[in-house]
mmCIF file of C-alpha atoms in Angstrom:
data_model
loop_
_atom_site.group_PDB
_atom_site.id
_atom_site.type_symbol
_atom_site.label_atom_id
_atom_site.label_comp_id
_atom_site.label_asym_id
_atom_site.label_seq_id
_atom_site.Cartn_x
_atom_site.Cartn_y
_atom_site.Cartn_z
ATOM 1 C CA UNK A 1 21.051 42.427 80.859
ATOM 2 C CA UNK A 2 23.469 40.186 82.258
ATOM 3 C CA UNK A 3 23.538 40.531 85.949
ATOM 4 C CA UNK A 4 23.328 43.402 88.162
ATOM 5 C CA UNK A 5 24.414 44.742 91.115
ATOM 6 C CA UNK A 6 22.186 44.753 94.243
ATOM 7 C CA UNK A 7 23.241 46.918 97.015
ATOM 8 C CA UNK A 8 20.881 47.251 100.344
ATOM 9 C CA UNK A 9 18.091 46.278 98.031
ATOM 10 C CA UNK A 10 19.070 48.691 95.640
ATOM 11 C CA UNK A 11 19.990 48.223 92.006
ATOM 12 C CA UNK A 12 23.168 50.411 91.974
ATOM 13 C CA UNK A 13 24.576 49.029 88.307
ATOM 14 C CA UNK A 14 23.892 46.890 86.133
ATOM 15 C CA UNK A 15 26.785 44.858 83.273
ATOM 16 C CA UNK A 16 25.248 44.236 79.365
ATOM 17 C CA UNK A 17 26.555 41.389 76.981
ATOM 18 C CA UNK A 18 25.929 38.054 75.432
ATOM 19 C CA UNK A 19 25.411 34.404 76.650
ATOM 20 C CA UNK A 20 25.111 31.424 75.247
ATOM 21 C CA UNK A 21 24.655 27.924 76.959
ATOM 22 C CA UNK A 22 24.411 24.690 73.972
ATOM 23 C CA UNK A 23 23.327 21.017 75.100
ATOM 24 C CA UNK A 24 25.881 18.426 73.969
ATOM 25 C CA UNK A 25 23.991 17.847 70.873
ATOM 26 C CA UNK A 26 24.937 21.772 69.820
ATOM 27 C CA UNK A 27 21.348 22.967 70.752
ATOM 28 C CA UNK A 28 21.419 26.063 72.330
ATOM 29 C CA UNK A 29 19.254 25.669 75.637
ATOM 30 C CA UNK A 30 19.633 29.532 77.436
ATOM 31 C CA UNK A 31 20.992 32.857 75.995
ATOM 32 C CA UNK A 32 20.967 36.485 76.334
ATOM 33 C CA UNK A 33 21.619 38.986 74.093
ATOM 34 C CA UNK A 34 23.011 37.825 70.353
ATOM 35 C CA UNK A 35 24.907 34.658 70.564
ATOM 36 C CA UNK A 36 25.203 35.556 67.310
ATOM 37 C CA UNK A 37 27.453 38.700 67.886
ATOM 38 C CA UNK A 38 31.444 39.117 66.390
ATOM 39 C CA UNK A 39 33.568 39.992 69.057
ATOM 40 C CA UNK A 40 37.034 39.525 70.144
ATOM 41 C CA UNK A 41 37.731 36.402 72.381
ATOM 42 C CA UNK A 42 40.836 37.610 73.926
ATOM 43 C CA UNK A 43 43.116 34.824 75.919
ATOM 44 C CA UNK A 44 39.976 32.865 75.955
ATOM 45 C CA UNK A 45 40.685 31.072 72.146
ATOM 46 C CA UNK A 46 44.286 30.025 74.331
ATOM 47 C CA UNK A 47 43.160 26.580 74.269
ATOM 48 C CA UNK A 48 42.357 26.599 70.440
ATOM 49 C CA UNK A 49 45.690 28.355 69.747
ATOM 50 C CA UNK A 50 47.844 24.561 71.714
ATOM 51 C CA UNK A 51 45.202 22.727 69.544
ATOM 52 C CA UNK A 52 47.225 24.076 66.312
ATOM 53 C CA UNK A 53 50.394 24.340 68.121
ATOM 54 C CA UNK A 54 49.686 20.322 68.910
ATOM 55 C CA UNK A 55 48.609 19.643 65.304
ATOM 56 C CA UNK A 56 52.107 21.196 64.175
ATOM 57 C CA UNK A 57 54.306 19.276 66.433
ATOM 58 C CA UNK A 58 54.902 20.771 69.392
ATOM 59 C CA UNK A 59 55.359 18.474 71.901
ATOM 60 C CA UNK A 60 53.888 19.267 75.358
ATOM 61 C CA UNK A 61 51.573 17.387 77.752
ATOM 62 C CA UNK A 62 50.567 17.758 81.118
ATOM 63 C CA UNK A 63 51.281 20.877 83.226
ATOM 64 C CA UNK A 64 53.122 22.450 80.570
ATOM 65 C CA UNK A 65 50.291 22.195 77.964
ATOM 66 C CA UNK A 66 47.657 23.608 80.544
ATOM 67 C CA UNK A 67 50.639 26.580 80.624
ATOM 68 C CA UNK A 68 50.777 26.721 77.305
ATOM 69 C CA UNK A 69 46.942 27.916 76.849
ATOM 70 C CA UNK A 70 46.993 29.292 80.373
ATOM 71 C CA UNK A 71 46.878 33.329 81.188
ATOM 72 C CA UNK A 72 48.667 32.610 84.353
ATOM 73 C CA UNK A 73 48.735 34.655 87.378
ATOM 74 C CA UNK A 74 52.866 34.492 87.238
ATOM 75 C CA UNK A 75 53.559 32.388 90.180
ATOM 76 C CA UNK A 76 57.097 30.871 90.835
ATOM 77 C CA UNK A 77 56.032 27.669 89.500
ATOM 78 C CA UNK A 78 54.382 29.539 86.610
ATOM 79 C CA UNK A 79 57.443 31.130 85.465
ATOM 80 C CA UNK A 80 59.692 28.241 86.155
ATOM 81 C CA UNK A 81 57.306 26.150 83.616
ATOM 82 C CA UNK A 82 57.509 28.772 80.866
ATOM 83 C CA UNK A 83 61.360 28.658 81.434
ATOM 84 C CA UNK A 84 61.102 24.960 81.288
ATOM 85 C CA UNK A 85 59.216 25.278 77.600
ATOM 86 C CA UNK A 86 61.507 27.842 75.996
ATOM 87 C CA UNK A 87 64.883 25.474 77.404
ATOM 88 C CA UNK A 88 63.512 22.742 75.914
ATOM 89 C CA UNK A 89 63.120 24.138 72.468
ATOM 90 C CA UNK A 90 66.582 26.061 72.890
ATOM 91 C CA UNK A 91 65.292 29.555 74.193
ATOM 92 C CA UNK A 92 65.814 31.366 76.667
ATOM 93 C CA UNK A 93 63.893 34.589 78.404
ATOM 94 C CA UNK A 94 65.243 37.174 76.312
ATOM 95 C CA UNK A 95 63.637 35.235 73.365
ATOM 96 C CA UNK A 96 60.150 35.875 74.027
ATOM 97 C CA UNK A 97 58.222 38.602 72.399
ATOM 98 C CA UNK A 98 55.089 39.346 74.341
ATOM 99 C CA UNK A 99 54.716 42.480 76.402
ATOM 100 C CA UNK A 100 56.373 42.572 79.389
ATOM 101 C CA UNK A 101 54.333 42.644 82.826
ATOM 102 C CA UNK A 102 54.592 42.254 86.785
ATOM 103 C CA UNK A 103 52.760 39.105 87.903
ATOM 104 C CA UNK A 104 49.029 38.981 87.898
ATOM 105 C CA UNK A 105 48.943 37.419 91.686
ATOM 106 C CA UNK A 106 49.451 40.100 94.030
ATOM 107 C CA UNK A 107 51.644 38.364 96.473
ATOM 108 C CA UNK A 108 53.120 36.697 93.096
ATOM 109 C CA UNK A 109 54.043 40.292 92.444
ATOM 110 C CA UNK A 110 54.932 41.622 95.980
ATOM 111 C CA UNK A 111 57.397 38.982 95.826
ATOM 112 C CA UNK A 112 59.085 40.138 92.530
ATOM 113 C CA UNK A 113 59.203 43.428 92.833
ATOM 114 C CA UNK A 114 60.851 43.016 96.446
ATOM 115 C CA UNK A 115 63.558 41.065 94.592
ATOM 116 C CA UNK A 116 63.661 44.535 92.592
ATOM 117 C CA UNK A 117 62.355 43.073 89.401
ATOM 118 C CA UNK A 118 59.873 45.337 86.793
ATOM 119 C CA UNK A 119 57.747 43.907 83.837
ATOM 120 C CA UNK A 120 59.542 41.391 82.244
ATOM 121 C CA UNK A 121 57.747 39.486 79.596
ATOM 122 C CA UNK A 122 58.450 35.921 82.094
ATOM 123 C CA UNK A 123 56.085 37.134 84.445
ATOM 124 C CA UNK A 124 53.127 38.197 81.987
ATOM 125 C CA UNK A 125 50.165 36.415 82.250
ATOM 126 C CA UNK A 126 50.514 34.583 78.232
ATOM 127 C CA UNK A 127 53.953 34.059 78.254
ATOM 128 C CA UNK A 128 53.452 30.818 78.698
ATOM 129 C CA UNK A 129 51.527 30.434 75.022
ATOM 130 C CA UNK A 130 54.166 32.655 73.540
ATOM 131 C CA UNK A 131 57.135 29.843 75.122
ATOM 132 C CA UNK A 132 54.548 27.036 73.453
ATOM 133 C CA UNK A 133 54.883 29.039 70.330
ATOM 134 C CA UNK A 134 58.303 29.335 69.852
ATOM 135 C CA UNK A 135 58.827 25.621 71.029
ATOM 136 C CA UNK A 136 56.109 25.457 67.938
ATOM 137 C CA UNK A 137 58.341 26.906 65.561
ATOM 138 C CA UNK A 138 61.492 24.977 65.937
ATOM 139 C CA UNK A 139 59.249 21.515 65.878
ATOM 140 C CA UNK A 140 57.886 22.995 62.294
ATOM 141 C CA UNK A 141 60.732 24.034 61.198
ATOM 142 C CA UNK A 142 59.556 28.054 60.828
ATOM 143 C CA UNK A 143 61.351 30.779 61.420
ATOM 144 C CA UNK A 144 60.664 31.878 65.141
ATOM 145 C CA UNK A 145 61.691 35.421 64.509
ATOM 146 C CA UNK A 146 58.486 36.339 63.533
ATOM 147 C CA UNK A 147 56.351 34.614 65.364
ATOM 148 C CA UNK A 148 53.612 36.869 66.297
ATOM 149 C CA UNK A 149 53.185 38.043 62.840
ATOM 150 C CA UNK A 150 49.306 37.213 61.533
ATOM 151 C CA UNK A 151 51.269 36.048 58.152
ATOM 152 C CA UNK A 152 53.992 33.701 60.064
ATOM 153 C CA UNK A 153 53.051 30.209 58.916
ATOM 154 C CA UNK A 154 52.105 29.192 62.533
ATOM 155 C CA UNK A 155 49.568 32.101 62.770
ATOM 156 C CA UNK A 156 47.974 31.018 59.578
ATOM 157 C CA UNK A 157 47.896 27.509 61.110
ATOM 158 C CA UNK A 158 45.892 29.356 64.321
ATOM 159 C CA UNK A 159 43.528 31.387 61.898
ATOM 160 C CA UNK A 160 42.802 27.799 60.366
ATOM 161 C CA UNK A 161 41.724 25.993 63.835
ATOM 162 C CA UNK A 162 39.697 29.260 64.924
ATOM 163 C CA UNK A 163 37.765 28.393 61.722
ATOM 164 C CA UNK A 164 36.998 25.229 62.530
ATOM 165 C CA UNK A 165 36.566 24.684 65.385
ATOM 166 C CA UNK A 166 34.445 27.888 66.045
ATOM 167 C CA UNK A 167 32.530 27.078 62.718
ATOM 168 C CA UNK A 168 32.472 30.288 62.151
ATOM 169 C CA UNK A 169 34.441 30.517 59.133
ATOM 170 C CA UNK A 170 37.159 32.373 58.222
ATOM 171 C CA UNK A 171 37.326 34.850 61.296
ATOM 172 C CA UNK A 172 36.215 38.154 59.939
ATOM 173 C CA UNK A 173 38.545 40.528 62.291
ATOM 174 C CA UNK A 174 42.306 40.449 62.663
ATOM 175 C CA UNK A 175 43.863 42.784 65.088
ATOM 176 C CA UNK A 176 46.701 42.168 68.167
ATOM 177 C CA UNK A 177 46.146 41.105 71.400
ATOM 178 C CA UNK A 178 47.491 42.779 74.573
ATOM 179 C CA UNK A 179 50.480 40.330 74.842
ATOM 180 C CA UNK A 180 51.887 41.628 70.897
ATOM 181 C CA UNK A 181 49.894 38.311 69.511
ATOM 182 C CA UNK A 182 47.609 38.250 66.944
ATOM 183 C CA UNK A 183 44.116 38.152 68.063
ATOM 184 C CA UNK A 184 41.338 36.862 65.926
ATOM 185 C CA UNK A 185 37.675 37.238 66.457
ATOM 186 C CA UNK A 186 34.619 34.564 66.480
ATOM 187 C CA UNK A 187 31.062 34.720 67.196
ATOM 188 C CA UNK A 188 29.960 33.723 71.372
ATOM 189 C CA UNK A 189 28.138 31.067 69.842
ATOM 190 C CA UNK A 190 31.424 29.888 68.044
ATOM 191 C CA UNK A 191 33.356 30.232 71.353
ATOM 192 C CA UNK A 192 31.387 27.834 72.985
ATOM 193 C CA UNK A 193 31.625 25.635 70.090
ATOM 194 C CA UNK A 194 34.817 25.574 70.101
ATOM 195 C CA UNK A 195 34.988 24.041 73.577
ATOM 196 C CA UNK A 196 32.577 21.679 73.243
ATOM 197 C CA UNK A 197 34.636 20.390 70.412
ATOM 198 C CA UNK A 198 37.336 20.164 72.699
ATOM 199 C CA UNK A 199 35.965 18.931 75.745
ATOM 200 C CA UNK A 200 34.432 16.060 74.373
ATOM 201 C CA UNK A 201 37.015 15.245 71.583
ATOM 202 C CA UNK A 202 38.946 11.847 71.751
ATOM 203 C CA UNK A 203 41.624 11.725 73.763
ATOM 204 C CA UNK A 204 44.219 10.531 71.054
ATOM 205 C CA UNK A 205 43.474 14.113 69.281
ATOM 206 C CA UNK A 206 45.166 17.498 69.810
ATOM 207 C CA UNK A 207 42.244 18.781 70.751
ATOM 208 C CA UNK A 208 41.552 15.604 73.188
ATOM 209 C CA UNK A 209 45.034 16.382 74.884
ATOM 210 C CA UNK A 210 44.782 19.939 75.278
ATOM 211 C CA UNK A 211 41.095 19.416 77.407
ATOM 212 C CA UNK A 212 42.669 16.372 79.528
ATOM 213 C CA UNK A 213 45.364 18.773 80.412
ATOM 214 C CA UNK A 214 43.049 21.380 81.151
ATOM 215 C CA UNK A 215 40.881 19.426 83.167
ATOM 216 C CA UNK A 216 43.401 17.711 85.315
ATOM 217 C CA UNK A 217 45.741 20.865 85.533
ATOM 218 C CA UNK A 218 43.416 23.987 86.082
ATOM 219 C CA UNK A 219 46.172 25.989 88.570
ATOM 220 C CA UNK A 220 48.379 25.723 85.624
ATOM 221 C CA UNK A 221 45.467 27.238 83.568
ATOM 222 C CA UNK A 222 45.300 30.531 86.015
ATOM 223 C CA UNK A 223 46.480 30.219 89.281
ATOM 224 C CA UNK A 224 45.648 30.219 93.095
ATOM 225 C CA UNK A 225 42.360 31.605 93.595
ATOM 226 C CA UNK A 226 41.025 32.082 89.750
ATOM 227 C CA UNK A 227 38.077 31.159 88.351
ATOM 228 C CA UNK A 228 39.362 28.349 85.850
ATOM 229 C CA UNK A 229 40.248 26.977 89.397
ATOM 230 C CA UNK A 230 36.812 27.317 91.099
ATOM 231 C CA UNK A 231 34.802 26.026 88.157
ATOM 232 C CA UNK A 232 37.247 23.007 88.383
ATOM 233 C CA UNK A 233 36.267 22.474 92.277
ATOM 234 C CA UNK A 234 32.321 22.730 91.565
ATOM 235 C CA UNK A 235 31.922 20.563 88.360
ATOM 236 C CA UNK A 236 34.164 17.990 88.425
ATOM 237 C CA UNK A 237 35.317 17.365 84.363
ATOM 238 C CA UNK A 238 35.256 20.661 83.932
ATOM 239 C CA UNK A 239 37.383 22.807 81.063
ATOM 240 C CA UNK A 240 36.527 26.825 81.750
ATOM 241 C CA UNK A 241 39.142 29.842 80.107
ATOM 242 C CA UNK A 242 39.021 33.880 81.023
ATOM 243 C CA UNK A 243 39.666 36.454 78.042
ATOM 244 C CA UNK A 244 40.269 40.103 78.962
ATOM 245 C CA UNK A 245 37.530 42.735 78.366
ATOM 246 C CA UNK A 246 35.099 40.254 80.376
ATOM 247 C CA UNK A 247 34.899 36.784 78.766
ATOM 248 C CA UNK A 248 34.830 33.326 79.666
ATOM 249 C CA UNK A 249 33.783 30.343 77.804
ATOM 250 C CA UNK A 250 33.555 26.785 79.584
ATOM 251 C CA UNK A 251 32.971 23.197 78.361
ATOM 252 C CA UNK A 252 32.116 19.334 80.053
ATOM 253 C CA UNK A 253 32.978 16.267 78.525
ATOM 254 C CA UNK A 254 29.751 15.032 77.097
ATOM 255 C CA UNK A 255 30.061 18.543 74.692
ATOM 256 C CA UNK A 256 28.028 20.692 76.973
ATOM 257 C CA UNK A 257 29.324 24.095 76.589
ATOM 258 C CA UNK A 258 28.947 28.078 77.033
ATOM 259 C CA UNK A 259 30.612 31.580 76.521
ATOM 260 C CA UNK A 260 29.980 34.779 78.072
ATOM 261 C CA UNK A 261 30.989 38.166 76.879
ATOM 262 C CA UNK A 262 30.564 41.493 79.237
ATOM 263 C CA UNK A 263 29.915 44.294 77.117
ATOM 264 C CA UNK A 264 31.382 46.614 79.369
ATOM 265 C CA UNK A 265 34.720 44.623 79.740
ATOM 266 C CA UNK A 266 34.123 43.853 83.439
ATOM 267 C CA UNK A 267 35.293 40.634 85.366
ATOM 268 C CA UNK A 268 33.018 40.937 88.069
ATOM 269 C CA UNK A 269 30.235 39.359 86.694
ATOM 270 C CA UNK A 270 31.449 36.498 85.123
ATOM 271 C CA UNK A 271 30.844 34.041 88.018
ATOM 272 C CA UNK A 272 27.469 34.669 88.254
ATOM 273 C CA UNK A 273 26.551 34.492 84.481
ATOM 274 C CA UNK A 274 28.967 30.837 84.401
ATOM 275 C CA UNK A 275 27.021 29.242 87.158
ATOM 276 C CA UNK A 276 23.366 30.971 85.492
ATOM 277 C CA UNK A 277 24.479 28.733 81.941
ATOM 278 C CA UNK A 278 26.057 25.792 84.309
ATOM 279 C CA UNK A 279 22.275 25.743 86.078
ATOM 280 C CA UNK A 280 20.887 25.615 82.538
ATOM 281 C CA UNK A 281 22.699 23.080 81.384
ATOM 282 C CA UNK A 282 21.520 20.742 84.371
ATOM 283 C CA UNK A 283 24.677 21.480 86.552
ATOM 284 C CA UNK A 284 22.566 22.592 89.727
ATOM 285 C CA UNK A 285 24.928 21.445 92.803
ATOM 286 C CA UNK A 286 27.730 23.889 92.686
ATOM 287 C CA UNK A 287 28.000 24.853 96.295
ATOM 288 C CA UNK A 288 28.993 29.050 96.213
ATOM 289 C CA UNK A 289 30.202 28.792 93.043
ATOM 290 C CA UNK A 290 29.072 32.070 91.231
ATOM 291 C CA UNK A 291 28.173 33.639 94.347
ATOM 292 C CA UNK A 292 29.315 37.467 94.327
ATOM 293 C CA UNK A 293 28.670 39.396 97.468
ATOM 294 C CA UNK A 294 28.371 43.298 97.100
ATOM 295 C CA UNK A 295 30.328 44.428 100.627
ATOM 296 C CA UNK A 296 29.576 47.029 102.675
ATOM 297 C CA UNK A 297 32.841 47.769 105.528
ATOM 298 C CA UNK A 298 33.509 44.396 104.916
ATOM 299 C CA UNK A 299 30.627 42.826 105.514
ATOM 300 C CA UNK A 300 27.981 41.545 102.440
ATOM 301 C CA UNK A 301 25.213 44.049 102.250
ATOM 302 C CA UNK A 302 24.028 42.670 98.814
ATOM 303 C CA UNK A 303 25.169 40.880 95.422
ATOM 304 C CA UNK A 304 25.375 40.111 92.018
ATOM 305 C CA UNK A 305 22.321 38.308 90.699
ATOM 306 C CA UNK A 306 20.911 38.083 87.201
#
């Protein structure tokens, strides 16, 4: 069990999965379930995806790197970034491929739709990774037609850093991601991994660039309110990524690192289960952080505790 859900006393549900928490020497120092487990990362391998997008010339830094591993919540700046990607590489909105959305922030999306715009692939939350992989294309010299398909050179390129960085190996499940990508799968264990690797790389690497703009940019990683944002507040160094279907995966600079997957797909525990792994891994001051009330008319009449 993961966490449950404590109303009035009462346990009224309770969310499954696997956790994994790893020392900076790779030792793995609290878990729960299989660590060991395949499963799909979702937007969570976002930040390995810029690492090969940085290794095959695209040239980003800053805001617009965080953006281009971010699942933004569509805010104006948000959108105006992604615009700023695809201009600089020649494109343009209608040039973008990924599924077409209203903005994850509700007032984000208020906003928009009073204007009397619908899903547009701008305002979906990975548009800025699809921008960053067109911009990709044109520094490589590929054809950015077909991007998103799991045989386009810069998707083989992706499949390769997944490998190694996870250490998984060759990742044993191909399938496509909610935004028309192609999603590949890894182990928990290899998510956190992964962002250890990255966290603690030098900062001269691709990987070392895509954590320093992670770490000094995490609004441009989410958005107002979001957990990448939160985690930044409480542990200062921070890198931390949300995947759909309940996953999150987080990192420091000295290589400590962990990944959480909810086996029911839910969101709602993730903050607890982050700042469980975070307590493990020595990081005990973190203020609320994690803290989930269970409300009752408003008021909290219980929580989320593990």
């Amino acid at each position: 069990m993961l966490a449950r859900v404590v109303r009035g006393g009462f346990v009224e549900s309770v969310h499954l999965g696997h956790a994994v928490a790893r020392d900076g020497g790779g030792r793995t120092v609290w878990s729960i379930g299989d660590p060991a487990t395949t499963f799909l990362p979702r937007s969570a391998l976002k930040p390995v995806q810029a690492v090969a997008m940085l290794e095959h010339g695209l040239d980003l830094s800053g805001e617009l790197l965080a953006l281009a591993a971010a699942s933004h919540s569509g805010e104006p700046a948000h959108r105006a970034g992604v615009a700023e990607i695809l201009a600089g590489a020649g494109f343009t909105e209608a040039d973008l491929q990924n599924t077409p959305a209203l903005p994850w922030d509700a007032q984000a999306a208020f906003a928009w739709r009073a204007a009397g715009r619908g899903p547009e692939p701008i305002a979906q939350n990975c548009s800025g990774k699809h921008a960053a992989m067109l911009a990709t294309c044109v520094a490589a010299g590929w054809d950015p037609t077909g991007y998103r398909d799991p045989g386009h050179p810069l998707q083989r390129a992706v499949r390769a850093a997944i490998a190694r960085l996870t250490g998984d190996g060759d990742p044993a499940v191909t399938t496509v991601d909610g935004c028309s990508a192609p999603l590949f799968s890894c182990t928990v264990a290899g998510l956190a991994e992964a962002f250890a690797r990255i966290a603690a790389a030098a900062p001269d690497t691709a990987e070392g660039r895509v954590a320093a703009a992670m770490r000094a940019h995490p609004w441009w990683v989410s958005g107002t309110g979001r957990l990448e944002v939160e985690l930044a507040a409480a542990v200062p160094g921070a890198i931390g990524k949300i995947g759909a279907e309940g996953v999150f995966a987080a990192a420091l600079p000295d290589g400590r690192a962990l990944a959480v997957k909810v086996l029911d797909g839910a969101a709602r525990p993730l903050p607890v289960v982050v700042a469980a792994a975070l307590r493990a891994l020595g990081e005990t001051e973190l203020g609320t952080f994690g803290e989930v009330p269970v409300l009752g008319h408003g008021v909290p009449v219980g929580r989320l505790e593990l």
